Coordinates of C-alpha atoms in Angstrom, one line a residue:
M134 CA -14.6 -7.5 64.7
L135 CA -17.7 -5.5 63.7
S136 CA -21.1 -7.3 64.0
D137 CA -22.1 -6.2 60.5
L138 CA -19.0 -7.5 58.9
K139 CA -21.0 -10.2 57.0
R140 CA -23.2 -7.5 55.5
I141 CA -20.3 -5.4 54.4
I142 CA -18.6 -8.4 52.8
D143 CA -21.7 -9.3 50.8
Q144 CA -22.3 -5.8 49.6
I145 CA -18.7 -5.2 48.5
S146 CA -18.4 -8.5 46.7
R147 CA -21.7 -7.7 44.9
D148 CA -20.7 -4.2 43.9
R149 CA -17.2 -5.1 42.7
G150 CA -18.4 -8.3 40.9
F151 CA -16.0 -10.8 42.4
D152 CA -16.5 -13.8 44.7
K153 CA -16.8 -12.9 48.4
T154 CA -14.3 -15.8 49.2
L155 CA -11.6 -13.5 47.8
L156 CA -12.6 -10.8 50.2
I157 CA -12.8 -13.2 53.1
E158 CA -9.3 -14.4 52.4
A159 CA -8.1 -10.8 52.2
I160 CA -9.6 -10.0 55.6
E161 CA -8.1 -13.1 57.2
E162 CA -4.6 -12.3 55.8
A163 CA -5.0 -8.7 57.0
V164 CA -5.9 -9.6 60.5
Q165 CA -3.1 -12.2 60.7
S166 CA -0.6 -9.6 59.7
A167 CA -2.0 -7.1 62.2
A168 CA -1.9 -9.7 65.0
R169 CA 1.7 -10.6 64.4
K170 CA 2.7 -7.0 64.6
K171 CA 0.8 -6.6 67.8
F172 CA 1.7 -9.8 69.6
G173 CA 5.0 -10.7 68.0
S174 CA 6.1 -12.0 64.7
R175 CA 7.3 -15.4 66.0
R176 CA 3.8 -16.4 67.1
D177 CA 2.0 -19.2 65.2
I178 CA -1.2 -17.3 64.5
E179 CA -4.1 -18.6 62.5
V180 CA -7.1 -16.5 61.5
R181 CA -10.5 -17.9 60.4
Y182 CA -13.8 -16.2 59.4
N183 CA -16.9 -17.6 61.1
E184 CA -19.5 -17.1 58.5
E185 CA -22.3 -18.2 60.8
F186 CA -21.7 -15.4 63.3
G187 CA -20.1 -13.0 60.9
E188 CA -16.9 -12.5 62.9
V189 CA -13.2 -13.1 62.6
E190 CA -11.6 -15.5 65.1
V191 CA -7.8 -15.5 65.8
F192 CA -6.0 -18.5 67.2
Q193 CA -2.5 -18.9 68.5
F194 CA -0.7 -22.3 68.7
R195 CA 2.1 -23.0 71.2
I196 CA 4.1 -26.0 72.4
V197 CA 3.4 -27.4 75.9
V198 CA 6.6 -27.6 78.0
E199 CA 7.6 -27.9 81.6
K200 CA 9.3 -24.6 81.7
T201 CA 8.9 -21.9 79.1
E202 CA 11.8 -20.1 77.5
D203 CA 9.9 -18.2 74.8
E204 CA 6.3 -17.2 75.7
Q205 CA 5.4 -16.5 72.0
T206 CA 6.0 -20.2 71.0
E207 CA 5.8 -22.1 74.3
I208 CA 3.3 -22.6 77.2
T209 CA 3.7 -24.3 80.6
L210 CA 2.0 -27.6 81.3
E211 CA 0.1 -26.0 84.2
D212 CA -1.4 -23.2 82.0
A213 CA -2.1 -25.6 79.3
Q214 CA -4.1 -27.9 81.5
K215 CA -6.3 -25.0 82.4
L216 CA -7.3 -24.9 78.8
D217 CA -7.3 -28.6 78.2
P218 CA -7.0 -31.0 81.1
E219 CA -5.9 -33.9 78.9
V220 CA -2.9 -32.1 77.4
Q221 CA 0.6 -33.4 77.8
V222 CA 4.1 -32.1 77.5
G223 CA 5.1 -31.8 73.8
D224 CA 1.6 -31.3 72.5
E225 CA 0.7 -28.3 70.4
L226 CA -2.2 -26.3 71.9
G227 CA -4.4 -23.8 70.1
E228 CA -5.8 -20.9 72.0
K229 CA -8.4 -18.4 70.9
M230 CA -7.3 -14.8 71.3
E231 CA -10.1 -12.6 72.8
N232 CA -8.8 -9.1 72.6
I233 CA -8.2 -8.8 68.9
T234 CA -10.2 -5.6 68.6
D235 CA -7.5 -3.8 70.4
L236 CA -4.8 -4.3 67.8
G237 CA -3.6 -0.7 67.7
R238 CA -3.7 2.0 65.1
I239 CA -0.6 0.8 63.2
A240 CA -1.8 -2.8 63.0
A241 CA -5.2 -1.6 61.9
Q242 CA -3.7 0.5 59.1
S243 CA -1.6 -2.4 58.0
A244 CA -4.7 -4.6 57.8
K245 CA -6.5 -2.0 55.8
Q246 CA -3.7 -1.8 53.2
V247 CA -3.6 -5.6 52.9
I248 CA -7.4 -5.7 52.3
I249 CA -7.2 -2.9 49.7
H250 CA -4.3 -4.6 47.9
R251 CA -6.1 -7.9 47.8
M252 CA -9.3 -6.3 46.6
K253 CA -7.5 -4.6 43.8
D254 CA -5.8 -7.8 42.7
A255 CA -9.2 -9.6 42.7
E256 CA -10.8 -6.8 40.8
R257 CA -8.0 -6.8 38.2
E258 CA -8.6 -10.5 37.6
V259 CA -12.3 -9.8 37.2
I260 CA -11.7 -7.0 34.7
Y261 CA -9.2 -9.1 32.7
D262 CA -11.7 -12.0 32.5
M263 CA -14.4 -9.6 31.5
F264 CA -12.6 -7.8 28.6
K265 CA -10.0 -10.4 27.4
D266 CA -12.5 -11.7 24.8
R267 CA -13.5 -8.2 23.7
V268 CA -10.1 -7.2 22.3
G269 CA -10.7 -5.8 18.8
E270 CA -14.2 -4.4 19.6
V271 CA -15.4 -0.9 19.7
V272 CA -16.3 0.2 23.2
S273 CA -18.2 3.3 24.4
G274 CA -17.5 5.4 27.4
I275 CA -17.5 8.8 29.0
V276 CA -14.5 11.1 29.3
Q277 CA -13.6 11.3 32.9
R278 CA -10.4 13.3 33.1
F279 CA -7.0 14.0 31.5
E280 CA -3.6 12.9 32.9
R281 CA -0.4 14.1 31.2
G282 CA -2.2 14.2 27.8
N283 CA -3.7 10.8 28.3
M284 CA -7.5 10.5 28.3
V285 CA -9.2 8.5 31.1
V286 CA -12.5 7.0 29.8
N287 CA -15.1 5.5 32.2
L288 CA -16.4 2.2 30.7
G289 CA -18.8 1.6 33.6
R290 CA -17.2 -1.2 35.6
T291 CA -13.7 0.2 35.2
D292 CA -11.6 3.0 33.6
A293 CA -9.7 2.7 30.4
I294 CA -6.9 4.9 29.1
L295 CA -6.6 6.5 25.7
P296 CA -2.9 7.4 25.2
K297 CA -2.0 10.7 23.6
D298 CA -0.4 9.0 20.6
Q299 CA -3.6 7.1 20.0
Q300 CA -5.8 10.2 19.9
I301 CA -6.7 11.9 16.6
P302 CA -4.6 15.0 16.3
K303 CA -6.3 18.4 16.3
R304 CA -9.6 16.8 17.6
S305 CA -10.5 17.6 21.2
F306 CA -13.0 16.1 23.7
K307 CA -14.2 17.7 26.9
Q308 CA -14.9 16.1 30.3
G309 CA -18.3 14.4 30.2
D310 CA -18.3 13.8 26.4
R311 CA -19.3 10.4 25.2
I312 CA -16.6 8.7 23.1
R313 CA -16.2 5.5 21.1
A314 CA -12.8 3.8 20.7
Y315 CA -11.2 0.6 19.6
L316 CA -10.1 -1.8 22.5
K317 CA -6.5 -2.4 21.5
E318 CA -5.0 -4.2 24.5
V319 CA -6.0 -5.8 27.8
R320 CA -3.2 -6.2 30.3
Q321 CA -3.5 -8.8 33.0
T322 CA -1.0 -7.2 35.4
S323 CA -0.4 -3.5 35.3
R324 CA 0.2 -0.7 37.8
D325 CA -1.7 1.6 35.4
S326 CA -4.9 1.0 33.5
Q327 CA -5.5 -2.4 32.2
L328 CA -7.5 -1.4 29.2
I329 CA -5.7 0.5 26.3
L330 CA -7.9 2.2 23.8
S331 CA -7.1 3.6 20.3
R332 CA -8.8 5.9 17.8
T333 CA -6.0 6.1 15.3
C334 CA -5.5 2.4 14.3
D335 CA -6.7 1.1 10.9
E336 CA -8.9 -1.5 12.6
F337 CA -11.1 1.2 14.2
L338 CA -12.2 2.5 10.8
G339 CA -13.1 -1.0 9.7
K340 CA -15.1 -1.7 12.8
L341 CA -17.1 1.6 12.4
F342 CA -18.1 0.5 8.9
H343 CA -19.0 -2.9 10.3
M344 CA -21.4 -1.2 12.7
E345 CA -23.0 1.0 10.1
V346 CA -23.3 -1.5 7.1
P347 CA -25.7 -4.4 7.7
E348 CA -24.3 -6.2 4.7
M349 CA -21.0 -6.6 6.5
G350 CA -22.7 -8.2 9.5
E351 CA -24.3 -10.7 7.1
G352 CA -20.9 -11.5 5.5
I353 CA -21.9 -10.2 2.0
V354 CA -19.5 -7.2 2.0
R355 CA -16.0 -7.6 3.5
V356 CA -13.3 -5.1 4.4
M357 CA -10.2 -6.2 2.5
G358 CA -7.8 -3.4 3.6
V359 CA -7.6 -0.1 5.4
S360 CA -5.0 2.6 5.4
R361 CA -5.2 5.8 7.4
E362 CA -3.5 9.1 8.2
P363 CA -5.7 9.8 11.2
G364 CA -7.6 13.1 11.2
F365 CA -6.8 13.8 7.5
R366 CA -7.6 11.0 5.0
A367 CA -8.2 7.3 4.8
K368 CA -8.8 4.6 2.2
I369 CA -10.8 1.4 2.7
A370 CA -11.0 -1.4 0.2
V371 CA -14.2 -3.5 0.1
S372 CA -15.4 -6.5 -1.8
S373 CA -18.7 -8.4 -2.3
S374 CA -19.4 -12.1 -2.3
E375 CA -22.5 -11.6 -4.4
G376 CA -22.4 -10.1 -7.9
D377 CA -25.7 -8.1 -7.5
V378 CA -24.4 -6.2 -4.4
D379 CA -22.2 -3.2 -5.0
P380 CA -19.7 -3.1 -2.1
V381 CA -19.0 0.6 -2.5
G382 CA -22.6 1.6 -2.7
A383 CA -23.4 -0.5 0.4
C384 CA -20.8 1.4 2.4
V385 CA -21.9 4.8 1.1
G386 CA -25.6 4.2 1.8
M387 CA -28.6 6.2 0.7
K388 CA -27.5 9.8 0.0
G389 CA -24.2 9.0 1.8
A390 CA -25.8 8.4 5.2
R391 CA -23.7 5.5 6.3
V392 CA -20.3 6.9 5.4
Q393 CA -21.3 10.3 6.8
N394 CA -21.9 8.7 10.2
V395 CA -18.4 7.3 10.1
V396 CA -17.0 10.6 9.1
Q397 CA -18.7 12.4 11.9
E398 CA -17.4 9.8 14.4
L399 CA -13.9 10.5 13.1
Q400 CA -14.6 14.3 13.2
G401 CA -14.2 15.1 9.5
E402 CA -11.7 12.6 8.3
R403 CA -11.9 12.1 4.5
I404 CA -12.6 8.5 3.5
D405 CA -12.1 7.0 0.0
I406 CA -14.0 3.8 -0.6
V407 CA -12.5 1.7 -3.4
T408 CA -13.3 -1.7 -4.9
W409 CA -10.8 -4.5 -4.0
S410 CA -9.4 -6.6 -6.8
P411 CA -7.0 -9.6 -6.8
D412 CA -5.2 -8.1 -9.8
P413 CA -2.6 -5.6 -8.6
A414 CA -2.9 -3.4 -11.7
K415 CA -6.6 -3.1 -11.4
Y416 CA -6.4 -2.7 -7.6
V417 CA -4.0 0.3 -7.9
Y418 CA -6.2 1.8 -10.6
N419 CA -9.0 1.9 -8.1
A420 CA -6.8 2.8 -5.1
L421 CA -5.4 6.0 -6.8
A422 CA -8.9 7.4 -7.4
P423 CA -9.9 10.1 -8.1
A424 CA -6.9 10.3 -10.4
H425 CA -7.0 8.6 -13.8
V426 CA -4.4 6.0 -14.7
S427 CA -3.0 5.5 -18.3
M428 CA -0.9 2.5 -17.8
V429 CA 0.3 0.1 -15.0
M430 CA 3.3 -2.2 -15.1
A431 CA 3.7 -4.7 -12.3
D432 CA 6.9 -6.3 -11.0
E433 CA 5.6 -9.2 -8.9
D434 CA 9.1 -10.3 -7.8
A435 CA 9.9 -6.9 -6.3
N436 CA 6.3 -6.1 -5.3
S437 CA 6.4 -2.8 -7.1
L438 CA 4.1 -1.0 -9.5
L439 CA 5.0 1.6 -12.1
V440 CA 1.9 3.8 -12.7
V441 CA 1.8 6.2 -15.6
V442 CA -0.8 9.0 -15.4
P443 CA -1.7 11.9 -17.8
N444 CA 0.4 15.0 -17.3
D445 CA -2.5 17.0 -15.8
Q446 CA -3.3 14.1 -13.3
L447 CA 0.2 13.8 -11.8
S448 CA -0.4 16.1 -8.8
L449 CA -3.8 14.6 -8.2
A450 CA -2.4 11.0 -8.2
I451 CA 0.4 11.9 -5.8
G452 CA -1.8 14.0 -3.5
R453 CA -0.8 16.7 -1.0
Q454 CA 2.7 15.9 0.3
G455 CA 2.4 12.4 -1.3
Q456 CA -0.6 11.5 0.8
N457 CA -2.7 9.8 -1.9
V458 CA 0.0 7.6 -3.3
R459 CA 1.3 6.8 0.2
L460 CA -2.2 5.6 1.3
A461 CA -2.6 3.6 -1.9
S462 CA 0.8 1.9 -1.4
K463 CA -0.1 1.0 2.2
L464 CA -3.5 -0.3 1.2
I465 CA -2.1 -2.6 -1.5
G466 CA 1.1 -3.5 0.2
W467 CA 3.2 -2.8 -2.9
R468 CA 5.7 0.0 -3.7
I469 CA 4.1 2.4 -6.2
D470 CA 6.1 4.7 -8.5
V471 CA 4.0 7.3 -10.2
K472 CA 5.2 9.0 -13.4
S473 CA 3.6 11.3 -15.9
E474 CA 3.3 10.3 -19.5
Q475 CA 5.9 12.9 -20.5
R476 CA 8.5 11.7 -18.1
Y477 CA 7.8 8.0 -19.0
A478 CA 8.3 8.9 -22.7
N479 CA 11.6 10.6 -21.8
L480 CA 12.8 7.5 -19.9
Q481 CA 12.4 5.5 -23.1
E482 CA 14.9 7.7 -24.9
P483 CA 18.5 6.6 -24.8
S484 CA 19.7 10.2 -24.8
Y485 CA 17.7 10.9 -21.6
Q486 CA 19.1 7.7 -20.1
S487 CA 22.6 9.0 -20.7
L488 CA 21.9 12.0 -18.5
L489 CA 20.6 9.8 -15.7
K490 CA 23.8 7.8 -15.7
L491 CA 25.7 10.9 -14.6
R492 CA 26.5 11.0 -10.8
G493 CA 24.1 13.3 -8.9
V494 CA 21.6 13.6 -11.7
D495 CA 18.1 12.4 -10.9
E496 CA 14.9 12.6 -13.0
T497 CA 14.1 16.1 -11.7
L498 CA 17.4 17.5 -12.7
A499 CA 17.4 15.6 -16.0
D500 CA 14.0 17.3 -16.7
Q501 CA 15.5 20.7 -16.0
L502 CA 18.5 20.0 -18.3
L503 CA 16.0 18.8 -21.0
G504 CA 14.1 22.1 -20.6
K505 CA 17.3 23.9 -21.4
G506 CA 17.8 22.0 -24.6
I507 CA 20.4 19.6 -23.1
F508 CA 18.9 16.2 -24.2
S509 CA 22.1 14.1 -24.0
T510 CA 25.6 13.9 -22.7
A511 CA 26.9 14.8 -26.1
V512 CA 25.2 18.2 -25.9
L513 CA 26.1 18.6 -22.2
A514 CA 29.8 18.1 -23.0
N515 CA 29.7 21.2 -25.3
K516 CA 28.1 23.4 -22.7
S517 CA 30.0 25.8 -20.4
V518 CA 29.8 26.1 -16.6
E519 CA 27.8 29.4 -17.0
D520 CA 25.2 27.6 -19.1
L521 CA 24.5 25.1 -16.2
T522 CA 24.7 27.4 -13.2
V523 CA 21.5 29.1 -14.3
L524 CA 19.8 26.1 -12.9
R525 CA 19.0 26.4 -9.2
A526 CA 20.2 22.9 -8.3
I527 CA 23.7 23.3 -9.9
D528 CA 26.7 25.2 -8.6
G529 CA 30.0 25.9 -10.4
E530 CA 31.8 22.9 -9.0
F531 CA 29.0 20.5 -9.7
A532 CA 28.5 21.9 -13.2
Q533 CA 32.2 21.4 -14.1
R534 CA 32.1 17.8 -12.8
L535 CA 29.0 17.1 -15.0
I536 CA 30.7 18.5 -18.1
D537 CA 33.9 16.5 -17.5
E538 CA 31.9 13.3 -16.9
A539 CA 29.8 14.0 -20.0
K540 CA 33.0 14.4 -22.1
Q541 CA 34.2 11.0 -20.9
N542 CA 30.9 9.3 -21.7
P543 CA 29.5 11.1 -24.7
F544 CA 26.2 9.8 -26.0
V545 CA 26.4 8.0 -29.4
E546 CA 23.1 7.1 -30.9
E547 CA 23.0 3.5 -32.1
V548 CA 21.0 2.5 -35.2
P549 CA 18.7 -0.3 -34.3
E550 CA 19.1 -3.5 -36.3
D551 CA 15.4 -3.6 -37.1
A552 CA 15.8 -0.2 -38.9
I553 CA 18.7 -1.6 -41.0
S554 CA 16.7 -4.6 -41.9
E555 CA 13.7 -2.5 -43.0
D556 CA 16.0 -0.3 -45.2
A557 CA 17.5 -3.4 -46.8
D558 CA 14.0 -4.8 -47.5
G559 CA 13.0 -1.4 -49.1
L560 CA 16.1 -1.5 -51.3
E561 CA 15.3 -5.1 -52.5
T562 CA 11.7 -4.0 -53.3
A563 CA 13.1 -1.1 -55.4
E564 CA 15.4 -3.4 -57.3
D565 CA 12.4 -5.7 -58.0
A566 CA 10.5 -2.7 -59.4
I567 CA 13.4 -1.8 -61.6
S568 CA 13.6 -5.3 -62.9
E569 CA 9.9 -5.4 -63.8
D570 CA 10.3 -2.1 -65.7
V571 CA 13.3 -3.5 -67.7
D572 CA 11.2 -6.6 -68.5
G573 CA 8.4 -4.2 -69.8
L574 CA 10.9 -2.4 -72.0
E575 CA 12.2 -5.7 -73.5
S576 CA 8.6 -6.6 -74.3
A577 CA 8.1 -3.3 -76.1
E578 CA 11.3 -3.9 -78.1
D579 CA 9.9 -7.3 -79.2
V580 CA 6.7 -5.6 -80.5
V581 CA 8.8 -3.1 -82.5
S582 CA 10.9 -5.9 -83.9
E583 CA 7.8 -7.8 -85.1
D584 CA 6.5 -4.7 -86.8
T585 CA 9.9 -4.2 -88.6
D586 CA 9.7 -7.7 -89.9
D587 CA 6.3 -7.0 -91.3
L588 CA 7.7 -3.9 -93.1
E589 CA 10.5 -6.0 -94.6
T590 CA 8.0 -8.5 -95.9
A591 CA 6.0 -5.7 -97.5
E592 CA 9.1 -4.3 -99.2
D593 CA 9.8 -7.8 -100.7
E594 CA 6.3 -8.0 -102.1
T595 CA 6.7 -4.5 -103.6
S596 CA 9.9 -5.3 -105.4
E597 CA 8.5 -8.6 -106.8
D598 CA 5.3 -7.0 -108.1
A599 CA 6.3 -3.8 -109.8
G600 CA 3.2 -3.7 -112.0
S601 CA 0.9 -3.3 -109.0
L602 CA 2.6 -0.1 -107.7
G603 CA -0.5 1.7 -106.7
T604 CA -1.8 -1.2 -104.7
T605 CA 1.6 -1.7 -103.1
E606 CA 1.7 2.0 -102.1
D607 CA -1.6 1.7 -100.5
V608 CA -0.5 -1.4 -98.5
A609 CA 2.7 0.4 -97.6
S610 CA 0.8 3.4 -96.5
E611 CA -1.5 1.3 -94.3
D612 CA 1.6 -0.5 -92.8
A613 CA 3.2 2.9 -92.2
G614 CA 0.0 4.0 -90.4
D615 CA 0.0 0.9 -88.3
L616 CA 3.7 1.4 -87.5
G617 CA 3.0 5.0 -86.4
A618 CA 0.4 3.7 -84.0
V619 CA 2.9 1.2 -82.6
E620 CA 5.5 3.9 -82.3
D621 CA 3.1 6.0 -80.2
V622 CA 2.3 3.1 -77.9
V623 CA 6.1 2.4 -77.5
D624 CA 6.7 6.1 -76.7
E625 CA 4.0 6.1 -74.0
V626 CA 5.4 2.9 -72.4
I627 CA 8.9 4.3 -72.5
D628 CA 7.8 7.6 -71.0
D629 CA 5.9 5.9 -68.1
N630 CA 8.8 3.6 -67.3
T631 CA 11.3 6.4 -67.4
T632 CA 9.2 8.5 -64.9
E633 CA 8.8 5.6 -62.5
I634 CA 12.5 4.6 -62.3
A635 CA 13.9 8.1 -62.4
S636 CA 14.5 8.1 -58.6
E637 CA 16.2 4.7 -58.4
E638 CA 19.8 3.8 -58.4
A639 CA 19.5 2.0 -61.8
E640 CA 18.5 5.2 -63.7
E641 CA 21.6 5.3 -65.9
E642 CA 21.1 1.7 -67.1
V643 CA 17.5 2.3 -68.0
A644 CA 18.4 5.5 -69.8
D645 CA 20.9 3.6 -72.0
E646 CA 18.2 1.1 -72.9
H647 CA 15.9 4.0 -73.9
A648 CA 18.5 5.3 -76.2
D649 CA 18.8 2.0 -77.9
N650 CA 15.0 2.0 -78.4
D651 CA 15.2 5.4 -80.0
V652 CA 17.7 4.2 -82.5
A653 CA 15.5 1.3 -83.4
V654 CA 12.6 3.7 -83.9
E655 CA 14.7 5.9 -86.3
V656 CA 15.6 2.8 -88.3
E657 CA 12.0 1.9 -88.6
E658 CA 11.1 5.4 -89.8
K659 CA 13.8 5.2 -92.4
H660 CA 12.3 1.9 -93.7
T661 CA 9.0 3.6 -93.8
D662 CA 10.2 6.5 -95.9
E663 CA 11.9 4.1 -98.3
S664 CA 8.7 2.1 -98.6
K665 CA 6.8 5.3 -99.5
E666 CA 9.4 6.2 -102.2
S667 CA 9.0 2.7 -103.7

């Protein structure tokens, strides 16, 4: 072969980065294949590389026989003794082939293909060993060319491919631009590129922040979750292992410098940085930012969250085409159902629930019916088809079916047992008040009775002592004055009690008792007049 073969082998192995033994084996295999094509495929040919002289030696082995039948595998004893005088019949004799440089164009081309193939296999193994431990890292390269939408990136030792579906949409690179991407996969055997890159995966965003935030390298701040819609918007949840380190502030940086570097690398993608929390309710409160949340109800069994937001925050919480709530749901890993305060209040009404039970009626249609004053199936049953077809989502056939179904299931409001219990308690309280008023009236009657007894005693004393009439008249007059004061007190008590119980069910009974009291007062006045006459 060529005299400078050794130098070429050393240079190629050094440039390609693999052991020169692999290249030597490739050359030996290539020369052996070419020699068999030149001298016959049945020949037992062995190729060896002489590293001392830097040349390839080819040997053929044949069996020693008396008379040859196949020159490719046999040699006569006479010819064999010329090479080795001690050889005998039946021995296997090796012979060095001298004219291997004249293998022919076809054999030489075949040897070239074998060498190239073996070199590619060796280089593929080297590339695999070099990058297999770097999967999940961010690599940097230069855009080489574009093939059917795929981007070929030169990483120095080899080329990597950035598939079209792993490129950020509406973001373009030109040939020669420097680019960073996430090493997603390393293939050991592949006809195409071994290294597969990505710029759309969630891990790429986390790695970019890891490169920009020193606290992440120290393990103080950790990325707990990432969700992206590449090229448009992303959310990243971070936490801190130290209480005096704000994870969000660490990711934002001074005047937003750190997060702006990430945004520029992603070519303008909006990034929301939220604080991670083990509590799903608090986590979703942070994840739906910048929208405010009024209430959160979690169903851990179904991994779902019901989020209630103010009416003016509903569109902000959902986002453009549901983008905000979709990213929050992906970030948390739970299903999120966002409702406004008004709709949530409607869902608590049994009448509104009766509309939702109708086939084909969802919350949106139920809200439209509610806006037309149809707040229950009972009202819907009394409507005509024309009243319903004014709604855009209802045609004549659907409207008639809704009316028929509403007539079959009219809404009947049920009185809660708690309300009945409260009314009964109120009635008992009123009865107690009436009983207290009656007791007060009985006490007033006792006072009047005592005063009457005093008058009777005064009359007895007057009849017994007729001589002291003047004195008796004075005493009777004083008693009458006292009795008048007592009557005034009784009248005030009766009027107050009458006013307080006028609205109660026992009004008639109390009025009768008042009438009895009036009669007693008239009797007392009559006794007073008789006393004065005496």
